[in-house]
Short mmCIF file of C-alpha atoms in Angstrom, two decimals:
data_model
loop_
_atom_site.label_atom_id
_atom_site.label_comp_id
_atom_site.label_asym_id
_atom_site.label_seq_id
_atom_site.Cartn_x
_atom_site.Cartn_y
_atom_site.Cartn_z
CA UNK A 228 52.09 79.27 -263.83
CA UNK A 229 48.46 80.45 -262.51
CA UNK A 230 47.05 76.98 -262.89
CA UNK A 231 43.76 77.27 -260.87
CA UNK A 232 42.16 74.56 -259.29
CA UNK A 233 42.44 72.61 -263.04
CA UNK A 234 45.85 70.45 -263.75
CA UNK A 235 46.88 71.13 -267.28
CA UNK A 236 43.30 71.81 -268.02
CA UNK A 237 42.14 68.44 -266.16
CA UNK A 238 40.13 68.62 -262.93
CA UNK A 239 42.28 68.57 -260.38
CA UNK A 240 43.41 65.50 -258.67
CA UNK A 241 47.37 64.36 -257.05
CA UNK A 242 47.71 62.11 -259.94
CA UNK A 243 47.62 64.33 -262.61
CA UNK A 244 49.84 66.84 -260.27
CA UNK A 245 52.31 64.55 -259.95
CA UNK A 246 52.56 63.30 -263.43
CA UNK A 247 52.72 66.68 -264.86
CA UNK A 248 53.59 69.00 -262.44
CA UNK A 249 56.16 66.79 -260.54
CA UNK A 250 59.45 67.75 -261.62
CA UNK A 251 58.60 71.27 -261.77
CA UNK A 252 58.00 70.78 -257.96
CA UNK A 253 60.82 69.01 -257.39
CA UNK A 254 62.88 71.60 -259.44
CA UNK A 255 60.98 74.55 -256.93
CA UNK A 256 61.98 72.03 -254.03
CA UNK A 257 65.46 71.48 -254.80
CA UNK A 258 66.33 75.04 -255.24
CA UNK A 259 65.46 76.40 -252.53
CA UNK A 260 66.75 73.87 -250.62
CA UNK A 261 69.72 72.92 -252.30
CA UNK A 262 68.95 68.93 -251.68
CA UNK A 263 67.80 66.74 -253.80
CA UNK A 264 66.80 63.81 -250.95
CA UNK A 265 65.58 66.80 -249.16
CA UNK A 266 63.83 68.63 -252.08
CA UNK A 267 61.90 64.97 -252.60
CA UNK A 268 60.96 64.91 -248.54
CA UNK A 269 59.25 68.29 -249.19
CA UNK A 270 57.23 67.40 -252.15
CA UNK A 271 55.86 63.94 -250.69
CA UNK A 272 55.03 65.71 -247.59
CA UNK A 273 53.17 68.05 -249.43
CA UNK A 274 51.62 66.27 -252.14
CA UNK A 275 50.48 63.60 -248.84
CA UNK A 276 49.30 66.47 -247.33
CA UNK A 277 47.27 67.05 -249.79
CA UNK A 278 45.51 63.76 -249.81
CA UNK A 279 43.99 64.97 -246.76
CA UNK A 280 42.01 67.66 -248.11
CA UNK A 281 39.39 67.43 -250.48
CA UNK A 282 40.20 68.39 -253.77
CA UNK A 283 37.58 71.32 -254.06
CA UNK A 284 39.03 72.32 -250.76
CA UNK A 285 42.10 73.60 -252.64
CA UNK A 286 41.16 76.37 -254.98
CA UNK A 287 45.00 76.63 -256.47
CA UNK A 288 46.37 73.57 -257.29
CA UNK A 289 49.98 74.45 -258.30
CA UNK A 290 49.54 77.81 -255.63
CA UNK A 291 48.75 75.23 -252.86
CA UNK A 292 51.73 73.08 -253.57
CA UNK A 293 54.26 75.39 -254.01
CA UNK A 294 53.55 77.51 -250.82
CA UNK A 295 53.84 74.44 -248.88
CA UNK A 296 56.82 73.45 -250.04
CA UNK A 297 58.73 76.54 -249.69
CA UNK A 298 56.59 76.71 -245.94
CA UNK A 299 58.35 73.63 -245.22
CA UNK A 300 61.36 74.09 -246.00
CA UNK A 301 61.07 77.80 -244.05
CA UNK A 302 59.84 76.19 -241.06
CA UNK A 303 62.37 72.55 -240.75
CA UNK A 304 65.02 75.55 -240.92
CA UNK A 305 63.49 77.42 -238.22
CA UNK A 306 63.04 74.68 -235.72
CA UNK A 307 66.63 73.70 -236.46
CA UNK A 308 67.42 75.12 -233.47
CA UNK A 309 70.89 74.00 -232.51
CA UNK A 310 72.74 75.90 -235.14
CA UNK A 311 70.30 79.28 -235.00
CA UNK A 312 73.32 81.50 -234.78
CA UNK A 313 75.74 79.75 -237.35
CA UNK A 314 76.30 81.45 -240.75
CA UNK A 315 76.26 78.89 -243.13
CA UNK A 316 78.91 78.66 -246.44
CA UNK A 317 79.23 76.10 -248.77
CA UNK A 318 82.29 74.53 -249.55
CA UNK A 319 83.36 76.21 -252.75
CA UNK A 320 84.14 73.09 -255.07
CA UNK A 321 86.99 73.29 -257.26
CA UNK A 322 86.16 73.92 -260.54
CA UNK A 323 88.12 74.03 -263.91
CA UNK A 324 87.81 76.56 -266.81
CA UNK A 325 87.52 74.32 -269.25
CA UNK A 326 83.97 74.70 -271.84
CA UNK A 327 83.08 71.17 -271.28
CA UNK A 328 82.87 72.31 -267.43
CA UNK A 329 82.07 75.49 -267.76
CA UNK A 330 78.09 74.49 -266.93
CA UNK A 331 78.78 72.72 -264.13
CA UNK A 332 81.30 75.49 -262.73
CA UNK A 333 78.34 78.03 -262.74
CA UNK A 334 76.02 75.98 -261.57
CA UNK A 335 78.26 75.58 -258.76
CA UNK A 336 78.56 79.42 -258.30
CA UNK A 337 74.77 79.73 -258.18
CA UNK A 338 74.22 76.43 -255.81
CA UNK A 339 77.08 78.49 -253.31
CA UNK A 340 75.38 81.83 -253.97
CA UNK A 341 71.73 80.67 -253.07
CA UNK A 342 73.52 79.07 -249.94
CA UNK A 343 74.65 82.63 -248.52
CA UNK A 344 71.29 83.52 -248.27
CA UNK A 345 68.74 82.87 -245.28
CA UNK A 346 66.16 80.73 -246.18
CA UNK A 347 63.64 82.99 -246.47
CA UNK A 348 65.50 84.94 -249.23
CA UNK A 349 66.36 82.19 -251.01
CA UNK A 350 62.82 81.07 -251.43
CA UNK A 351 62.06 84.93 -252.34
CA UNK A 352 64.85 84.54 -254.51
CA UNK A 353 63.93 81.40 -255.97
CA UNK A 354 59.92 82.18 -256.65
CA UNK A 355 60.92 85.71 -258.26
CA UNK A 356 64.10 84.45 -260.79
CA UNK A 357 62.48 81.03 -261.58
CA UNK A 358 58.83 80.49 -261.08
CA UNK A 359 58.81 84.27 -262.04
CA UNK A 360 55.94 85.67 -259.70
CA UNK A 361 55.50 89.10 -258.30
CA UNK A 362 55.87 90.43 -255.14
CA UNK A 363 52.26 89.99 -253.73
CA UNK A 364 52.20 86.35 -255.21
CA UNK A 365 55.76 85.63 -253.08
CA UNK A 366 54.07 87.37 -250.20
CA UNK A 367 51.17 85.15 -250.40
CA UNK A 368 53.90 82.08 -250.77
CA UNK A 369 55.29 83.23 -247.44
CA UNK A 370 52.83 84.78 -245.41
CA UNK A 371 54.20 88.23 -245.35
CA UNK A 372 53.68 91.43 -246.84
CA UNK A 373 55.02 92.84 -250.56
CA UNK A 374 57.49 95.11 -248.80
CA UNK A 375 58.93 92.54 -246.81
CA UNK A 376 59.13 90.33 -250.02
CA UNK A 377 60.89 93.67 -251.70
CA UNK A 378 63.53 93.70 -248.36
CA UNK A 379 64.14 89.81 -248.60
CA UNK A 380 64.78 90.05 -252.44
CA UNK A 381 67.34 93.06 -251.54
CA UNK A 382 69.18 91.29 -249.24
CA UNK A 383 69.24 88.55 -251.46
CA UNK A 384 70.49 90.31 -254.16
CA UNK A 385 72.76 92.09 -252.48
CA UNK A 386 74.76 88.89 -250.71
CA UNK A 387 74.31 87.08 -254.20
CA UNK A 388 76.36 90.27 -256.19
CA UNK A 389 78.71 90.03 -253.41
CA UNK A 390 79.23 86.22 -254.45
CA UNK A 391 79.17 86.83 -258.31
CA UNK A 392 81.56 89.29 -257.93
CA UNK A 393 84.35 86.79 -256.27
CA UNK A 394 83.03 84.67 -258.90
CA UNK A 395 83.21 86.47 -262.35
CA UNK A 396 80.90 85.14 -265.19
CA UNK A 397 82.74 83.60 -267.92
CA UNK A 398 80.04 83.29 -270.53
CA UNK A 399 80.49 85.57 -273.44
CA UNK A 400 77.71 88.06 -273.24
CA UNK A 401 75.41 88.01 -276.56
CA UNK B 238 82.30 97.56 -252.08
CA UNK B 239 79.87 95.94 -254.69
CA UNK B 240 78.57 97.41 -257.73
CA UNK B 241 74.96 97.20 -258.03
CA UNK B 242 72.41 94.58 -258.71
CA UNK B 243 72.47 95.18 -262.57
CA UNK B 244 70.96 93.35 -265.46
CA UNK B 245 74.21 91.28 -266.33
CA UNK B 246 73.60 89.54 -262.50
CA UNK B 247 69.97 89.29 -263.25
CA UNK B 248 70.49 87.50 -266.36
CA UNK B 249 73.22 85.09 -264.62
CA UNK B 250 71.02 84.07 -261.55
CA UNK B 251 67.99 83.75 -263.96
CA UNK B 252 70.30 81.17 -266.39
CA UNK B 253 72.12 79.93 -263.41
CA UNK B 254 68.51 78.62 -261.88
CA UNK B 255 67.86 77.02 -265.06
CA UNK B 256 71.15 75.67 -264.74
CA UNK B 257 71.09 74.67 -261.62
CA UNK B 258 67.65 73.06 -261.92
CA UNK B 259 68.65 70.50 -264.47
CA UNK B 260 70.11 68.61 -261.28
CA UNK B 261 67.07 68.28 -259.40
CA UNK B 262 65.42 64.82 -259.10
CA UNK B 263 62.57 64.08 -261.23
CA UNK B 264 59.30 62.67 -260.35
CA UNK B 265 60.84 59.25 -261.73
CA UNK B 266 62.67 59.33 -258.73
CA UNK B 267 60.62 60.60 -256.32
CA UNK B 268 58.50 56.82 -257.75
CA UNK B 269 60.58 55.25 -255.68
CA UNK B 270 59.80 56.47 -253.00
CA UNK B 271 56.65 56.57 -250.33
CA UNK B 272 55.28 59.74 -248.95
CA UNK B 273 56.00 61.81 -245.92
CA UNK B 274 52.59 61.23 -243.65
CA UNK B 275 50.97 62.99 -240.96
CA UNK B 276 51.15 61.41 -237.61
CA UNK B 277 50.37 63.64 -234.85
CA UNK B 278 52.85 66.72 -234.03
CA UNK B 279 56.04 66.52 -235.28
CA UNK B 280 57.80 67.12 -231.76
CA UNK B 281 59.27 70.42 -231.72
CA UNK B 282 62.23 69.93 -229.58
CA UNK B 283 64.58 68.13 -231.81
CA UNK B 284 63.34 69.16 -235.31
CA UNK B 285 66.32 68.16 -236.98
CA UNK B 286 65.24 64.58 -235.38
CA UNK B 287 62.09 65.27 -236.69
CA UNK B 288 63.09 65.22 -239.63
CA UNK B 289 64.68 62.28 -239.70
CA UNK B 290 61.68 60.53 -237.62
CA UNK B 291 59.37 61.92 -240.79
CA UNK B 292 61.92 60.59 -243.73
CA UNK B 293 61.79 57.12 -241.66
CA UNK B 294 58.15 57.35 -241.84
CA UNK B 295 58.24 58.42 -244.98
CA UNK B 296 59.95 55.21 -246.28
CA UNK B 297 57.59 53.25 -244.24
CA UNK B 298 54.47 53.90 -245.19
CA UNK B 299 52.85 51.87 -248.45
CA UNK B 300 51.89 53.80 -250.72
CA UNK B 301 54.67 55.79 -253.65
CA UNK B 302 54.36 58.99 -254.42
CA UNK B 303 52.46 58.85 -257.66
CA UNK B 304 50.46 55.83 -256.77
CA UNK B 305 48.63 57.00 -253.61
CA UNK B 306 47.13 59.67 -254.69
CA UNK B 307 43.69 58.65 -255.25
CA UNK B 308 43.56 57.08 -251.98
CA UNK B 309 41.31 59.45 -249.53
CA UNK B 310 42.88 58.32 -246.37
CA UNK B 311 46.68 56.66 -245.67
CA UNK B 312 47.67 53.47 -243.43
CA UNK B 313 48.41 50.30 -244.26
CA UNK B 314 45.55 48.97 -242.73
CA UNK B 315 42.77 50.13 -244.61
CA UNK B 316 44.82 49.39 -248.01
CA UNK B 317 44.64 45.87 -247.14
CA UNK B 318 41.08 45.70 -246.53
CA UNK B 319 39.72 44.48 -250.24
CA UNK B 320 43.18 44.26 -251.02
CA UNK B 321 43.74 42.46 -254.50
CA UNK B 322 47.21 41.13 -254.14
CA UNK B 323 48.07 41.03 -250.01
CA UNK B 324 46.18 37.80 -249.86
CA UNK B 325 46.87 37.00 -253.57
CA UNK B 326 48.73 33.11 -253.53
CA UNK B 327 52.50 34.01 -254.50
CA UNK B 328 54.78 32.02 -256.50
CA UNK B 329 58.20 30.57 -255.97
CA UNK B 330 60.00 33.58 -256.58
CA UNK B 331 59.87 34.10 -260.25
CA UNK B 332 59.59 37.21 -261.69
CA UNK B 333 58.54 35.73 -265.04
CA UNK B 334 54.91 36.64 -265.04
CA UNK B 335 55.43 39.78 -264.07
CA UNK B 336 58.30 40.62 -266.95
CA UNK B 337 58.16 40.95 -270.81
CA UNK B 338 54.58 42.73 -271.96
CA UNK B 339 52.46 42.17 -268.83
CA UNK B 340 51.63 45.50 -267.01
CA UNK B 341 51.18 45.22 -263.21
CA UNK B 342 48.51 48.00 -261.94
CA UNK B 343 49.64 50.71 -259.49
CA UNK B 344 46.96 49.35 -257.06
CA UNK B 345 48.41 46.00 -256.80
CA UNK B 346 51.54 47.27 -256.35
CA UNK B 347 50.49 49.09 -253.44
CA UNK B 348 48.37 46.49 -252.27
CA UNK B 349 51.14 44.12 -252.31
CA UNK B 350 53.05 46.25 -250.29
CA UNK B 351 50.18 47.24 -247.74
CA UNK B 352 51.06 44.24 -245.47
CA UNK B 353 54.98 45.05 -245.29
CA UNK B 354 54.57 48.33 -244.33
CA UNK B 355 52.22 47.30 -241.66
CA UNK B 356 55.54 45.61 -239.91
CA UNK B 357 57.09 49.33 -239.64
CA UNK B 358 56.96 48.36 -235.56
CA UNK B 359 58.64 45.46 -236.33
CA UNK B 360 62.20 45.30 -234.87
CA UNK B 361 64.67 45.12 -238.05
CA UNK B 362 61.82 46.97 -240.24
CA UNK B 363 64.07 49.19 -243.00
CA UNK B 364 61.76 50.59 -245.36
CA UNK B 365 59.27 49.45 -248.30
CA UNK B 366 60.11 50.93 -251.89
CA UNK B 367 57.43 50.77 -254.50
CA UNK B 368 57.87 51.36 -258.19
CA UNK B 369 55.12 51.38 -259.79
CA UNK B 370 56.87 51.65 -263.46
CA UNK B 371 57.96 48.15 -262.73
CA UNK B 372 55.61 46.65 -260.43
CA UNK B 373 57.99 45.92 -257.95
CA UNK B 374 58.42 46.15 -254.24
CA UNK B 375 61.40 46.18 -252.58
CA UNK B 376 61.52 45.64 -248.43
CA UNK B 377 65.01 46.71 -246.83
CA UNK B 378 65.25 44.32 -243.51
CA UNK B 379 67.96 44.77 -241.01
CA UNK B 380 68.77 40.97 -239.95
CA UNK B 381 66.69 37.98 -240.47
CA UNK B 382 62.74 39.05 -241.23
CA UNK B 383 60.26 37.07 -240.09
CA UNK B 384 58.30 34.81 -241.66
CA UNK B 385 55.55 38.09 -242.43
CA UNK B 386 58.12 38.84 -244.89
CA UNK B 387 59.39 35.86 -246.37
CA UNK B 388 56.09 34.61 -246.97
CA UNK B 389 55.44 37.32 -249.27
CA UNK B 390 58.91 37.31 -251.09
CA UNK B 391 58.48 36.54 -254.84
CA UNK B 392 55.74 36.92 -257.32
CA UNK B 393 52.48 37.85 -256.62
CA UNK B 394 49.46 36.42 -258.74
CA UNK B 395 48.71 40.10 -259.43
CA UNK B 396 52.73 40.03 -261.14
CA UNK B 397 54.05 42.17 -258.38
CA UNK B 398 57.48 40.98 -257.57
CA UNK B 399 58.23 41.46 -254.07
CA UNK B 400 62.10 41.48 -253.03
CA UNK B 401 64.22 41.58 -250.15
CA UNK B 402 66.99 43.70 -249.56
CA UNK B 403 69.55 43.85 -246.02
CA UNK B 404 69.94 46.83 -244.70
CA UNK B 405 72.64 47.72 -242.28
CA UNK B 406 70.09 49.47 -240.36
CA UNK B 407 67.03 49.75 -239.18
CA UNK B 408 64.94 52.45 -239.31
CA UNK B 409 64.55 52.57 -235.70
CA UNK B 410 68.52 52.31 -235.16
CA UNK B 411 68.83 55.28 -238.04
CA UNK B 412 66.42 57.39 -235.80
CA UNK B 413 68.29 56.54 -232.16
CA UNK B 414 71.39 57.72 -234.31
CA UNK B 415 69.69 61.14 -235.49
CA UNK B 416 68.87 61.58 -231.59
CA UNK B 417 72.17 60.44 -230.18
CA UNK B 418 73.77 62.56 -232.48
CA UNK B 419 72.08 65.51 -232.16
CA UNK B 420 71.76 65.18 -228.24
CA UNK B 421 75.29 64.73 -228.73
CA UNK B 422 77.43 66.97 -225.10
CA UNK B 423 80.78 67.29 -227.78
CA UNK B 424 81.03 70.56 -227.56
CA UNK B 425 83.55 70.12 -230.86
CA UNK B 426 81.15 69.08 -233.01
CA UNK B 427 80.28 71.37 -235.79
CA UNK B 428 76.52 72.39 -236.01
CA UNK B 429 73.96 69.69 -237.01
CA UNK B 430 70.99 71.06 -239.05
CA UNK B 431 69.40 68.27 -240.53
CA UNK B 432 70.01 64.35 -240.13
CA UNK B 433 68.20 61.73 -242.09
CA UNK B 434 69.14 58.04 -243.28
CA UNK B 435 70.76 57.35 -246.40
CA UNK B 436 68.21 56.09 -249.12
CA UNK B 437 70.02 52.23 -248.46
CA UNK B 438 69.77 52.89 -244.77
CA UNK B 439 73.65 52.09 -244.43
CA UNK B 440 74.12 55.05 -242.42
CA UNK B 441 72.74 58.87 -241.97
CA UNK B 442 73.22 61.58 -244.30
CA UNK B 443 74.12 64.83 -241.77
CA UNK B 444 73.94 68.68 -242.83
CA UNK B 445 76.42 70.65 -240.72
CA UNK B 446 78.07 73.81 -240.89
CA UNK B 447 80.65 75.02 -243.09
CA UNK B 448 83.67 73.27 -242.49
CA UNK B 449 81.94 69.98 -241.32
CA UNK B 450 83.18 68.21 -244.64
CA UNK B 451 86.92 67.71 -243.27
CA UNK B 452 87.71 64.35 -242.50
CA UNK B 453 88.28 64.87 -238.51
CA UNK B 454 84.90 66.36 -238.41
CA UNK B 455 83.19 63.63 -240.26
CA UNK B 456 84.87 61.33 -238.06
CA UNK B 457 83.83 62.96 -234.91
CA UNK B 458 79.99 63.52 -236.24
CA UNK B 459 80.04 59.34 -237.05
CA UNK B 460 81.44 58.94 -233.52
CA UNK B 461 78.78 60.64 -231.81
CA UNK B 462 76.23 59.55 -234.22
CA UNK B 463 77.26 55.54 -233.87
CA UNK B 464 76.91 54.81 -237.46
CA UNK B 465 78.45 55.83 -240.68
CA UNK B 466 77.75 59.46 -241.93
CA UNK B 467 78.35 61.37 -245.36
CA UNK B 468 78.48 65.05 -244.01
CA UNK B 469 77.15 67.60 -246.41
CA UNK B 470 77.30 71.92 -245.90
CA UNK B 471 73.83 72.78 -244.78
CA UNK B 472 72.07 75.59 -244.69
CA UNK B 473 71.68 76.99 -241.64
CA UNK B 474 68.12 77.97 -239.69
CA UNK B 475 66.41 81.23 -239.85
CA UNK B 476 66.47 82.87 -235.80
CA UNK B 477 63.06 83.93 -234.76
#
């Protein structure tokens, strides 16, 4: 995941980014946004963003894309201006028990749990759990400092153990 | 109150992403469709509309998403300058040459498409899909097209096949329904975060609040938007 300026050990150009990097973007995309039409808006406007800048311009391939993905996504939701002061909640599907549903009943309990959190702390959320950085490479993601990435990751912990907690884990621990 | 953050919820969220992953798109769809491009400032007053404004654009412009890549600067115009296939004869419409073994190359594909996406201003314009797996193009067209269109339905001599498809809407009517919408005075109307067309341009896709899902609400967000709406829980914005 510290890819420099090389795709997969090819010089970097989009092609090769989107070929083998692209669902791994989409996958960053979709979870912080919890879209998938909306995940795919964020990756073409960043990979055509990218066309516009000269490869040896952009030092960290993978770095490059992923911050401006999770930048756009942080900023759409920021301009969003007519609901500013709305918590938002997703609709807790009803889900069944059952093993063959089991999968899909957790994965809606993590889709509802990342949607408690502000955007901001999602994305923190997101780049720490699943792309696995630190806290300086998040802060670098989002243009903020290490202890404000430590605060957003709090927050975000603490509103998703509030969440678990209504929603128990039924996998059988190892 | 809560127990702490413990090991057991890190180990959940971290196989819950994995989980939860699995249902993004893939880059096979993301093929189908064109990238997002920059125009000028994205106005800042109705950024929801914005958004919309940039998906329409998005499905506009000519190039997809793993075919334009090597292409140093974007527009329709300047693909079909020494454009293989925009001027390439086309046949009557069958797809045979471009079927079985024969592999059509990404740049015909997009050159093929260059000259429909140039008709984006072009009242009834819906949006220009490439797929590059199977060297098609696919123009969605709200009403009759013009001749610019028909002319360049069928099968190129490059073996693109270039299709039609109706669209309910435009992608001008999708974006008057984003604004209307969102300019909307019903002071009932759950928040709007985000609205942007529906990939067949039959109608908008809207993220609202919480609660925005229940039929009456849908009902009154299609009535202010004007066209048909699937309402989905958004997330709401960060305030500054």
């Amino acid at each position: 995941m510290n890819e420099r300026s090389r795709v997969d050990g090819r010089p970097f150009d989009l092609d090769s980014l989107a070929h083998t990097r692209g669902d791994e973007l989409l996958r960053l995309a979709f979870l912080v946004c919890g879209d998938r039409d909306l995940a795919q808006d964020l990756v073409q406007a960043t990979l055509a963003a990218m066309l516009e800048r000269p490869p040896e311009a952009i030092d960290d391939v993978l770095g490059y894309a992923r911050r401006s993905i999770v930048n756009r996504f942080v900023d759409e939701r920021r301009r969003s201006r007519r609901a500013r002061d709305h918590l938002h909640v997703l609709a807790a599907r009803e889900t069944t028990a059952s093993d063959v549903q089991a999968a899909e009943a957790e994965r809606e309990v993590i889709r509802s749990a990342l949607a408690t959190l502000q955007p901001r702390e999602r994305v923190a959320v997101v780049l720490r759990y699943y792309v696995d950085l630190d806290d300086a490479a998040i802060a670098d993601h989002l243009g903020c400092r290490p202890a404000t990435v430590r605060s957003l990751l709090a927050r975000g912990r603490a509103r998703m153990k509030k969440h678990f907690d209504q929603h128990p884990d039924t996998e059988e621990r190892p | 109150m809560s127990e702490p953050w413990n090991t057991d919820d890190e180990h959940r969220l971290t196989r819950g992403l994995d989980l939860l992953a699995e249902a993004a798109p893939s880059r096979h769809d993301l093929a189908s469709w064109t990238p997002l491009q920059q125009r000028g400032p994205r106005p800042s007053r109705w950024a929801p509309f914005a958004m919309i404004a940039a998906a329409a654009v998005a499905v506009a412009t000519v190039s997809a998403i793993s075919g334009v890549f090597n292409q140093t600067t974007g527009g329709p115009q300047q693909d079909r300058d020494g454009d293989p296939a925009a001027s390439a004869p086309l046949t009557s419409g069958s797809a045979t040459s471009s079927t079985g073994s024969a592999v059509v190359e990404p740049d015909a594909v997009r050159a093929a498409a260059a000259p429909l996406a140039a008709l984006e201003s072009t009242p009834g314009f819906g949006r220009v899909v490439l797929d590059l797996d199977r060297g098609r193009v696919t123009v969605f067209w709200r009403g009759q097209p013009p001749v610019a269109v028909t002319q360049r339905l069928g099968t190129t001599a490059t073996g693109v096949v270039v299709e039609l498809t109706a669209a309910d809407y435009s992608q001008a009517d999708l974006s008057a329904a984003a604004d209307r919408l969102l300019r909307s005075q019903d002071a009932d109307l759950p928040a709007i975060f985000l609205a942007r067309p529906r990939p067949d341009l039959s109608g908008l896709i809207v993220e609202a609040a919480a609660g925005s899902t229940a039929p009456d609400q849908q009902a009154r967000i299609a009535a202010a938007a004007g066209v048909p709406v699937d309402v989905v829980p958004g997330v709401a914005p960060v305030a500054q």
